[in-house]
Coordinates of C-alpha atoms in Angstrom, one line a residue:
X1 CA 12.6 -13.3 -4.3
X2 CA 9.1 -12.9 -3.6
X3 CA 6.7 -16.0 -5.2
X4 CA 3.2 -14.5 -5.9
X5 CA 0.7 -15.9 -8.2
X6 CA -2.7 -13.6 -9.4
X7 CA -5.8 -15.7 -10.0
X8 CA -3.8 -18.7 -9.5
X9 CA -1.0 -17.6 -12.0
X10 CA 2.6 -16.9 -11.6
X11 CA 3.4 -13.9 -12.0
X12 CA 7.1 -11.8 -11.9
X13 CA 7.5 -9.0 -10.0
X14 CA 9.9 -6.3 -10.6
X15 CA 11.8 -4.6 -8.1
X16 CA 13.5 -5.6 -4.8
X17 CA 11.8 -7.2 -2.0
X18 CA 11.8 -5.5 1.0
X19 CA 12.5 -7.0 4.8
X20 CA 12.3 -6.0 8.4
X21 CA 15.2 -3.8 9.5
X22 CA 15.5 -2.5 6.2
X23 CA 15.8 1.8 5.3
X24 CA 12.4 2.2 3.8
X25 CA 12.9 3.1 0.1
X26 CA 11.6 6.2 -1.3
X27 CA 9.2 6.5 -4.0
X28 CA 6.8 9.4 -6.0
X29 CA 3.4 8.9 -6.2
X30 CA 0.4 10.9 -7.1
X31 CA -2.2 11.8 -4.4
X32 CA -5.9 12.3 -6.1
X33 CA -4.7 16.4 -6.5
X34 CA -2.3 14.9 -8.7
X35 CA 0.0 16.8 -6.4
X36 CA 3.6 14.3 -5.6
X37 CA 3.7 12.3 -2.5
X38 CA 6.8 10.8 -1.4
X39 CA 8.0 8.9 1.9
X40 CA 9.8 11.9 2.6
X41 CA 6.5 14.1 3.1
X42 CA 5.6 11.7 6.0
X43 CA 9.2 11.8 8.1
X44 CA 8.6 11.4 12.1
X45 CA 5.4 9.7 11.7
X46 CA 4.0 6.1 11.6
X47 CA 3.5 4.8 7.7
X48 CA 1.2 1.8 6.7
X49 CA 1.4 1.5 3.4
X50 CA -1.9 -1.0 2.4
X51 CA -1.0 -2.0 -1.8
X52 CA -3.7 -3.2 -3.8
X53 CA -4.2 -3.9 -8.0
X54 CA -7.5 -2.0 -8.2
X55 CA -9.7 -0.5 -5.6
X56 CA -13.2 -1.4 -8.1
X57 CA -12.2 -5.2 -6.5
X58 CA -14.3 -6.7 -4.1
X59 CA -11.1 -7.3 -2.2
X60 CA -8.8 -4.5 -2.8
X61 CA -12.4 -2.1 -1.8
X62 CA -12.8 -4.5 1.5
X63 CA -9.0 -4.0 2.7
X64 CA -9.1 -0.1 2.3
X65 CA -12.6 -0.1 4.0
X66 CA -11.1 -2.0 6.8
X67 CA -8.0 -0.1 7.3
X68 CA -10.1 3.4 7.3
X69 CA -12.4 2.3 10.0
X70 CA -9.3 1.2 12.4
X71 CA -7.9 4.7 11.6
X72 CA -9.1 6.5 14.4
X73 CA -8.2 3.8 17.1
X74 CA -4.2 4.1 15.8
X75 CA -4.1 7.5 16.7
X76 CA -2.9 11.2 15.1
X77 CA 0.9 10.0 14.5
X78 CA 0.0 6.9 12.0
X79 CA -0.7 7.7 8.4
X80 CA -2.3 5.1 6.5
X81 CA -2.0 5.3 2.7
X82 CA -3.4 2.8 -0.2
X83 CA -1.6 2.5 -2.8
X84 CA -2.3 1.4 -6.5
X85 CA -2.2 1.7 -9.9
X86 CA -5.4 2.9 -10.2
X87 CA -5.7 6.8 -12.0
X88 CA -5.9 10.0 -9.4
X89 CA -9.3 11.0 -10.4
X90 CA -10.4 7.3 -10.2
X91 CA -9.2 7.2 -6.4
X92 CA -11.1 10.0 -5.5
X93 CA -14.1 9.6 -6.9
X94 CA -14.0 6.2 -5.4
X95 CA -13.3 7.6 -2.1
X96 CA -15.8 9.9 -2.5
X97 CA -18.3 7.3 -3.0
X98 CA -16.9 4.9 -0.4
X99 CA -17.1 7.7 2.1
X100 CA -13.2 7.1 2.6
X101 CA -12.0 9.8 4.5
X102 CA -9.0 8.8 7.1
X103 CA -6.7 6.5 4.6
X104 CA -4.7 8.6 1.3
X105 CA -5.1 6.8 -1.9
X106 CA -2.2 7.3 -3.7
X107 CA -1.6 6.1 -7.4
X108 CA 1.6 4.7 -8.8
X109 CA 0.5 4.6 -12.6
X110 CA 2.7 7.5 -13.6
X111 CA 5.7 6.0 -12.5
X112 CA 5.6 2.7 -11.0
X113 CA 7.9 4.5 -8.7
X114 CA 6.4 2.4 -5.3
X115 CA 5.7 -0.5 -7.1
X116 CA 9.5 -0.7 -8.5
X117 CA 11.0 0.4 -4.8
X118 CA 8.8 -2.4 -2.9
X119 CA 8.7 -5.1 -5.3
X120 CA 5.3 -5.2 -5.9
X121 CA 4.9 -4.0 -9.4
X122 CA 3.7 -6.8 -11.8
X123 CA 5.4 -6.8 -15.0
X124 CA 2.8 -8.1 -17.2
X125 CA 0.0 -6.2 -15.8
X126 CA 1.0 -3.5 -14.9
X127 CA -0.4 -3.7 -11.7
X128 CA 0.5 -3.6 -8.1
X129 CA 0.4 -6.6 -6.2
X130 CA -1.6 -7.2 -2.1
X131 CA 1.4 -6.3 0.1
X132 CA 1.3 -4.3 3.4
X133 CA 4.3 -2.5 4.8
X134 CA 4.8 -0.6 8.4
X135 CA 7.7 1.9 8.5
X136 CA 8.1 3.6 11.9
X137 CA 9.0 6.9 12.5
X138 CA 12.8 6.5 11.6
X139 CA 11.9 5.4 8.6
X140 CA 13.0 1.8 9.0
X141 CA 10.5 -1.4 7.5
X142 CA 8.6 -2.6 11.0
X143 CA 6.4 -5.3 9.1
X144 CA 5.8 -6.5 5.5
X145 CA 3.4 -9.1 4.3
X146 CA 3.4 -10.3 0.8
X147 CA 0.5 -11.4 0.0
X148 CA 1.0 -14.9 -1.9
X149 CA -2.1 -15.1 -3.9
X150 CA -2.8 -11.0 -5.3
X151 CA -6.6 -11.5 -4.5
X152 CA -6.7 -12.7 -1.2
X153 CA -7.2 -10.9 1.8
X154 CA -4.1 -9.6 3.9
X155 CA -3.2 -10.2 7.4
X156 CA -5.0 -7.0 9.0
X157 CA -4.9 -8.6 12.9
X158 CA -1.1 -8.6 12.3
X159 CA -0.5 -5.3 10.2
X160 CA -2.7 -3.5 12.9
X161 CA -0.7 -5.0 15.8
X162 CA 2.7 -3.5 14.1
X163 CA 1.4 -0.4 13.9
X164 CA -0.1 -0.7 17.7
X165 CA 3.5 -1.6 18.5
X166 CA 5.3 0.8 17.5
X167 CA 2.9 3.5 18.9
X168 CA 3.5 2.3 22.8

């Protein structure tokens, strides 16, 4: 079971951790057209999946900025999506004002359909917690990184070298 503490609490996280090796689970979320997004919508290409509470935090903003910039270096066949809990419209106008325009914000309020499939929804809160996750074109889990404390900064040297792995 994953141990993860926000702002230096404990918190519990529902749903089951996911490992290397492992069939990616599948999941609904909403992109910002409200439209359904699902893991199947992105079969035969690389996913990073980059989990955050609330993109209006100074890390959760930083970590989508950061993953957008390498977006272009990682090539056509890697589809980077952000995921939170965060409303549709709230994702887009963010992005909008960001000038986000090479990661998908997707939100996982309607359902907590990611959240519960990846273990990173936080009961009490009702938010997601920092994870990363790489699934390769098979749709097997390539890297995962639970973040211990929700508002620190990921590993982005090691999510980026995943995805630059399985791209050779």
């Amino acid at each position: 079971m994953v141990q993860t503490t926000f702002k230096n609490n404990a918190v519990t996280l529902i749903g089951n951790e996911v490992k290397v090796g492992d069939v990616a689970p599948d999941f609904t979320v909403l992109a910002n057209d409200l439209s359904p997004v699902s893991l199947k919508d992105s079969e035969g290409k690389i996913r990073l999946f980059s989990v955050v509470p609330s993109l209006d935090t100074g890390v959760c903003d930083a970590q989508t900025r950061k993953f957008n910039e390498v977006a272009a270096e990682l090539g056509d066949n890697v589809i980077i999506y952000t995921v939170s809990m965060d409303l549709p419209f709230a994702q887009k106008r963010w992005c909008g004002a960001a000038g986000i325009d090479a990661v998908q914000t997707v939100s996982d309020h309607r359902d907590a359909s990611f959240g519960e499939a990846y273990g990173v929804h936080i009961q009490h809160l009702r938010l997601l917690t920092r994870a990363i996750f790489v699934v390769d074109t098979e749709g097997k889990v390539a890297y995962v990184e639970y973040v211990p404390e929700a508002t620190d900064h990921p590993n982005y040297e090691a999510a980026i070298e995943a995805v630059k792995a399985l791209t050779k």
